[in-house]
């Protein structure tokens, strides 16, 4: 009886070993027939159980059936394992090359104007200016009236623009697309007491003849600093520091007298033309200089209107064209390129 028990144990060990070594489905099927088929030793043993003495039958029978069940389970497990391994043919034809580089997603980038506006704002922020924004659709009052440009003042001609139809907008006062960011000078001073130090980036509109340096939609960055004892030297010092930071020390800067009704005295500031190196070209209108901003000391009338005492407070203001600055910085010779939607142009500004 012991011999039979031992034979069953050996048979099980050999069977499991054989199953484990099967390398494909065909070998496994051959093993199954050998181990469990009609002519298999195990099958023979099970058939001979009736010939055993009755007292031995239950124990040996139980063992033999357990061996059979274990062998069946191992065959099933091995079959599942073999099926999950791709065959040689599959490996040869359906290969994934894990060394291939991935597909690069197309990355967007900031528009060159957005980049320069952020850079300019950062420079002024470092000098203590707060960055704020304002409405693009503006009341006549803020765009002109409060800036010392009364109705019928000839200076309005300098800023011809797009007017809002009061009937369709259901407003009772004249409204327009702002021609500059200067209205924010008034809005801010109305709301706060000095000291004031702000810059205002934003879009402006004018009824312009479009050319290499003018568009009817454009950006401006307004600057305003009001406090006790602010002088024209502060204005010049601030703007020089700004230009040096942005362009380095070699750029030539020119101030000239200019007229803006809301400043006294008023100036414009130009930088030497990068394109012709000052010789004169289409971009700088043969002058050798590119105007990038208008500026001046805030007019006493403007201070009075917002309730600041002009005897105590003074301030400077400037309005800067970031597109002109970008043209100078990157050597772009036509302002229309910015909104021309040409990717070959835009991709040059990473
Ligand atoms: N707002 C003026 C313009 O658009 C520029 C300016 C701003 C001039 C502030 C003086 C002071 O031309």
XYZ file of C-alpha atoms and ligand atoms in Angstrom:
362
model
C 0.000 0.000 0.000
C 2.858 2.333 0.888
C 4.398 1.630 -2.511
C 1.202 2.744 -4.268
C 1.002 5.908 -2.197
C 4.640 6.697 -3.033
C 4.040 6.032 -6.719
C 1.168 8.535 -6.747
C 3.316 11.183 -5.047
C 6.170 10.627 -7.538
C 3.731 10.715 -10.412
C 2.392 14.068 -9.233
C 5.861 15.595 -8.873
C 6.939 14.374 -12.329
C 3.669 15.580 -13.897
C 3.936 19.096 -12.460
C 7.545 19.280 -13.600
C 6.605 18.251 -17.130
C 3.739 20.776 -17.290
C 6.002 23.575 -16.165
C 8.500 22.795 -18.912
C 5.931 22.916 -21.734
C 6.945 25.842 -23.979
C 3.823 26.110 -26.123
C 0.214 24.964 -26.488
C 1.153 21.891 -28.591
C 3.573 20.548 -26.000
C 1.044 21.186 -23.291
C -1.647 19.247 -25.152
C 0.766 16.295 -25.603
C 1.537 16.392 -21.869
C -2.163 16.454 -21.044
C -2.782 13.292 -23.126
C 0.244 11.591 -21.570
C -0.726 12.483 -18.014
C -4.515 12.218 -18.052
C -5.365 10.295 -21.249
C -6.747 6.791 -21.555
C -3.311 5.208 -21.554
C -1.942 7.343 -18.738
C -0.542 5.661 -15.646
C -2.808 7.728 -13.417
C -5.894 6.700 -15.385
C -4.789 3.075 -15.080
C -4.347 3.395 -11.324
C -7.786 4.918 -10.889
C -9.293 2.070 -12.901
C -7.542 -0.528 -10.738
C -8.896 0.880 -7.488
C -11.608 -1.856 -7.480
C -8.916 -4.517 -7.296
C -7.549 -3.146 -4.016
C -8.512 -4.561 -0.639
C -11.721 -2.750 0.461
C -10.126 -1.132 3.560
C -7.445 0.570 1.399
C -9.725 1.831 -1.310
C -11.009 5.092 0.262
C -7.561 6.486 1.176
C -5.858 5.591 -2.097
C -8.892 6.641 -4.067
C -8.901 10.012 -2.386
C -5.190 10.510 -3.023
C -5.403 9.457 -6.666
C -8.288 11.848 -7.307
C -6.420 14.704 -5.595
C -3.389 14.067 -7.816
C -5.625 14.075 -10.881
C -7.253 17.343 -9.837
C -3.910 19.027 -9.092
C -2.551 17.978 -12.488
C -5.681 19.337 -14.231
C -5.375 22.644 -12.388
C -1.715 23.025 -13.312
C -2.438 22.304 -16.962
C -5.145 24.993 -16.985
C -2.850 27.512 -15.293
C -0.001 26.770 -17.678
C -2.341 27.156 -20.651
C -3.432 30.581 -19.456
C 0.181 31.602 -18.900
C 1.216 30.438 -22.385
C -1.662 32.320 -23.995
C -0.554 35.595 -22.449
C 2.905 35.316 -24.047
C 2.839 36.566 -27.648
C 3.972 33.976 -30.182
C 7.180 34.344 -32.207
C 5.192 35.377 -35.292
C 3.368 38.058 -33.343
C 6.646 39.303 -31.903
C 8.188 39.495 -35.367
C 5.372 41.371 -37.086
C 3.720 43.400 -34.339
C 6.674 44.940 -32.603
C 6.484 48.131 -30.583
C 9.735 50.009 -30.828
C 10.068 51.448 -27.352
C 13.154 53.378 -28.423
C 11.166 55.553 -30.867
C 10.930 59.133 -29.554
C 7.414 60.170 -28.512
C 5.265 62.555 -30.501
C 5.990 66.054 -29.335
C 2.818 67.973 -28.423
C 2.548 71.329 -30.182
C 3.238 73.977 -27.599
C 1.627 77.371 -27.759
C 3.564 80.475 -26.851
C 2.907 84.052 -25.866
C 2.434 86.629 -28.588
C 5.503 88.919 -28.877
C 3.350 91.883 -27.834
C 2.174 90.071 -24.714
C 5.781 89.222 -23.932
C 6.978 92.801 -24.261
C 4.017 94.190 -22.290
C 4.796 91.808 -19.436
C 8.469 92.685 -19.553
C 7.759 96.422 -19.471
C 5.273 96.020 -16.613
C 7.834 94.011 -14.648
C 10.462 96.726 -15.006
C 8.087 99.389 -13.719
C 6.762 97.086 -11.013
C 10.321 96.764 -9.722
C 10.398 100.572 -9.509
C 7.301 100.500 -7.319
C 4.516 101.023 -9.867
C 1.285 99.066 -9.427
C -0.125 97.453 -12.585
C -3.839 98.056 -13.195
C -6.223 97.847 -16.138
C -9.223 99.857 -17.268
C -12.200 99.805 -19.646
C -11.649 99.927 -23.411
C -15.064 101.513 -23.953
C -14.837 104.850 -22.221
C -16.914 107.918 -21.490
C -16.012 111.050 -23.396
C -15.571 112.609 -19.951
C -12.579 110.431 -19.018
C -11.057 110.196 -22.484
C -11.196 113.965 -23.133
C -13.072 116.260 -20.796
C -11.316 115.480 -17.514
C -7.981 115.400 -19.342
C -8.300 119.091 -20.062
C -9.659 118.553 -23.582
C -13.073 120.266 -23.634
C -15.566 119.766 -26.426
C -14.584 121.715 -29.543
C -10.957 121.830 -28.404
C -8.861 121.459 -31.554
C -6.640 118.883 -29.767
C -9.493 116.368 -30.151
C -8.468 116.147 -33.782
C -5.290 114.383 -32.654
C -7.388 111.514 -31.348
C -10.145 110.875 -33.839
C -11.785 107.595 -32.959
C -14.717 105.184 -33.109
C -17.811 106.485 -31.338
C -20.512 104.401 -29.730
C -24.037 105.085 -30.963
C -25.784 106.328 -27.769
C -29.209 105.133 -28.930
C -28.210 101.507 -29.494
C -25.977 101.459 -26.393
C -28.837 103.082 -24.382
C -26.555 105.694 -22.829
C -27.220 109.395 -22.367
C -23.616 110.577 -22.483
C -21.076 110.339 -25.321
C -19.094 107.111 -25.311
C -16.172 105.927 -27.430
C -13.433 103.370 -27.829
C -10.655 104.956 -25.779
C -7.964 106.623 -27.844
C -5.326 106.278 -25.137
C -4.867 104.801 -21.674
C -4.727 108.298 -20.117
C -8.390 108.151 -18.930
C -7.136 105.761 -16.249
C -5.115 108.643 -14.767
C -8.417 110.291 -13.874
C -10.187 107.131 -12.727
C -7.337 106.256 -10.369
C -6.852 109.751 -8.965
C -10.612 110.013 -8.344
C -10.408 106.869 -6.231
C -7.174 107.374 -4.285
C -5.134 109.971 -2.469
C -1.448 110.598 -3.303
C 1.097 109.087 -3.472
C 0.009 107.414 -6.710
C 2.311 105.237 -8.767
C 0.618 103.126 -11.437
C 1.076 101.748 -14.901
C -1.856 100.748 -17.063
C -1.358 98.384 -19.998
C -4.269 98.067 -22.422
C -5.750 98.329 -25.873
C -6.607 101.624 -27.538
C -8.304 102.597 -30.790
C -7.937 105.399 -33.267
C -9.281 106.267 -36.635
C -5.821 106.059 -38.217
C -4.407 105.689 -41.680
C -2.616 102.334 -41.292
C 1.077 102.284 -42.221
C 4.368 100.655 -41.122
C 4.168 102.285 -37.691
C 0.409 102.932 -37.164
C -2.551 100.620 -36.598
C -6.118 101.539 -35.704
C -5.999 99.098 -32.789
C -2.894 99.230 -30.652
C -1.637 98.856 -27.107
C -0.508 101.574 -24.782
C 1.044 101.528 -21.354
C 0.164 104.526 -19.250
C 2.361 105.610 -16.385
C 1.417 108.020 -13.593
C 3.301 109.127 -10.504
C 1.881 111.840 -8.216
C 3.269 112.917 -4.869
C 4.705 115.947 -3.122
C 7.737 117.379 -4.914
C 7.740 115.163 -7.997
C 9.762 116.954 -10.701
C 10.599 116.700 -14.364
C 13.958 115.208 -13.309
C 12.020 112.282 -11.808
C 10.247 111.807 -15.124
C 13.496 111.768 -17.087
C 15.308 109.611 -14.550
C 12.527 107.026 -14.501
C 12.316 106.807 -18.280
C 16.095 106.642 -18.723
C 16.290 103.829 -16.178
C 13.520 102.028 -18.014
C 15.152 102.310 -21.457
C 18.544 101.217 -20.088
C 16.961 98.174 -18.474
C 15.199 97.187 -21.695
C 17.786 98.062 -24.354
C 21.109 98.339 -22.550
C 23.270 101.448 -22.240
C 24.029 102.081 -25.902
C 20.626 103.167 -27.147
C 20.282 106.877 -27.968
C 17.329 108.680 -26.385
C 15.863 111.982 -27.476
C 13.381 114.231 -25.654
C 11.549 116.946 -27.576
C 8.881 119.410 -26.586
C 5.441 118.175 -27.510
C 1.917 119.226 -26.759
C -0.648 117.224 -24.829
C -3.451 119.222 -23.156
C -3.233 117.182 -19.917
C 0.458 117.850 -19.234
C 2.569 120.977 -18.859
C 5.303 120.895 -20.006
C 4.837 118.047 -22.475
C 7.473 116.017 -24.281
C 7.834 113.065 -26.564
C 10.617 110.561 -26.256
C 12.260 108.819 -29.197
C 14.921 106.159 -29.599
C 17.362 106.019 -32.503
C 16.004 103.947 -35.395
C 17.481 100.439 -35.423
C 16.700 99.942 -39.093
C 18.676 102.770 -40.664
C 20.911 103.499 -37.648
C 19.714 107.089 -37.707
C 20.198 107.678 -41.431
C 16.460 107.881 -42.152
C 14.134 105.254 -43.626
C 10.499 104.373 -44.275
C 10.026 103.140 -40.706
C 11.257 106.292 -38.958
C 9.823 108.503 -41.704
C 13.343 109.585 -42.687
C 13.969 111.177 -39.292
C 16.343 108.577 -37.826
C 14.213 108.447 -34.631
C 11.285 106.340 -33.512
C 8.865 107.931 -31.089
C 7.934 105.491 -28.345
C 6.121 107.661 -25.844
C 4.501 110.952 -24.961
C 4.985 112.340 -21.466
C 4.931 115.398 -19.264
C 4.096 116.905 -15.880
C 0.444 116.437 -14.950
C -1.455 119.656 -15.732
C -2.690 121.625 -12.693
C -6.185 121.678 -14.208
C -6.214 117.875 -14.198
C -5.052 117.719 -10.563
C -7.671 120.266 -9.521
C -10.464 118.367 -11.253
C -9.780 115.193 -9.249
C -9.509 117.177 -6.003
C -5.711 117.203 -5.659
C -4.207 120.513 -4.551
C -1.760 121.529 -7.337
C 0.116 123.749 -4.875
C 0.969 120.677 -2.812
C 1.092 117.847 -5.307
C 2.791 117.387 -8.632
C 3.288 114.410 -10.872
C 4.447 113.054 -14.171
C 2.645 110.887 -16.706
C 3.641 109.043 -19.817
C 1.960 106.948 -22.487
C 4.122 104.337 -24.153
C 3.560 102.240 -27.274
C 4.721 98.670 -26.540
C 4.559 97.663 -30.216
C 7.098 100.359 -31.066
C 9.252 99.121 -28.210
C 9.014 95.535 -29.489
C 9.953 96.719 -32.985
C 13.069 98.372 -31.619
C 13.985 95.470 -29.397
C 13.515 92.738 -31.991
C 14.229 94.678 -35.189
C 10.705 94.399 -36.645
C 10.207 96.908 -39.429
C 6.436 96.801 -39.884
C 3.868 97.094 -37.103
C 1.287 95.228 -39.205
C 3.228 91.992 -38.718
C 2.026 91.745 -35.116
C -1.570 91.105 -36.065
C -0.927 89.593 -39.488
C -1.425 86.057 -38.096
C 1.634 84.719 -39.906
C 3.083 81.813 -37.925
C 6.474 82.208 -39.617
C 6.662 85.587 -37.896
C 5.169 84.547 -34.558
C 7.346 81.451 -34.200
C 10.426 83.636 -34.005
C 9.480 84.675 -30.478
C 9.884 81.619 -28.272
N -2.064 109.765 -24.087
C -1.062 110.360 -24.922
C -1.221 109.800 -26.349
O -1.891 108.856 -26.531
C 0.323 110.072 -24.438
C 0.614 110.745 -23.141
C 0.341 110.129 -21.958
C 1.182 112.009 -23.120
C 0.635 110.747 -20.749
C 1.472 112.619 -21.942
C 1.193 111.979 -20.762
O -0.680 110.337 -27.276
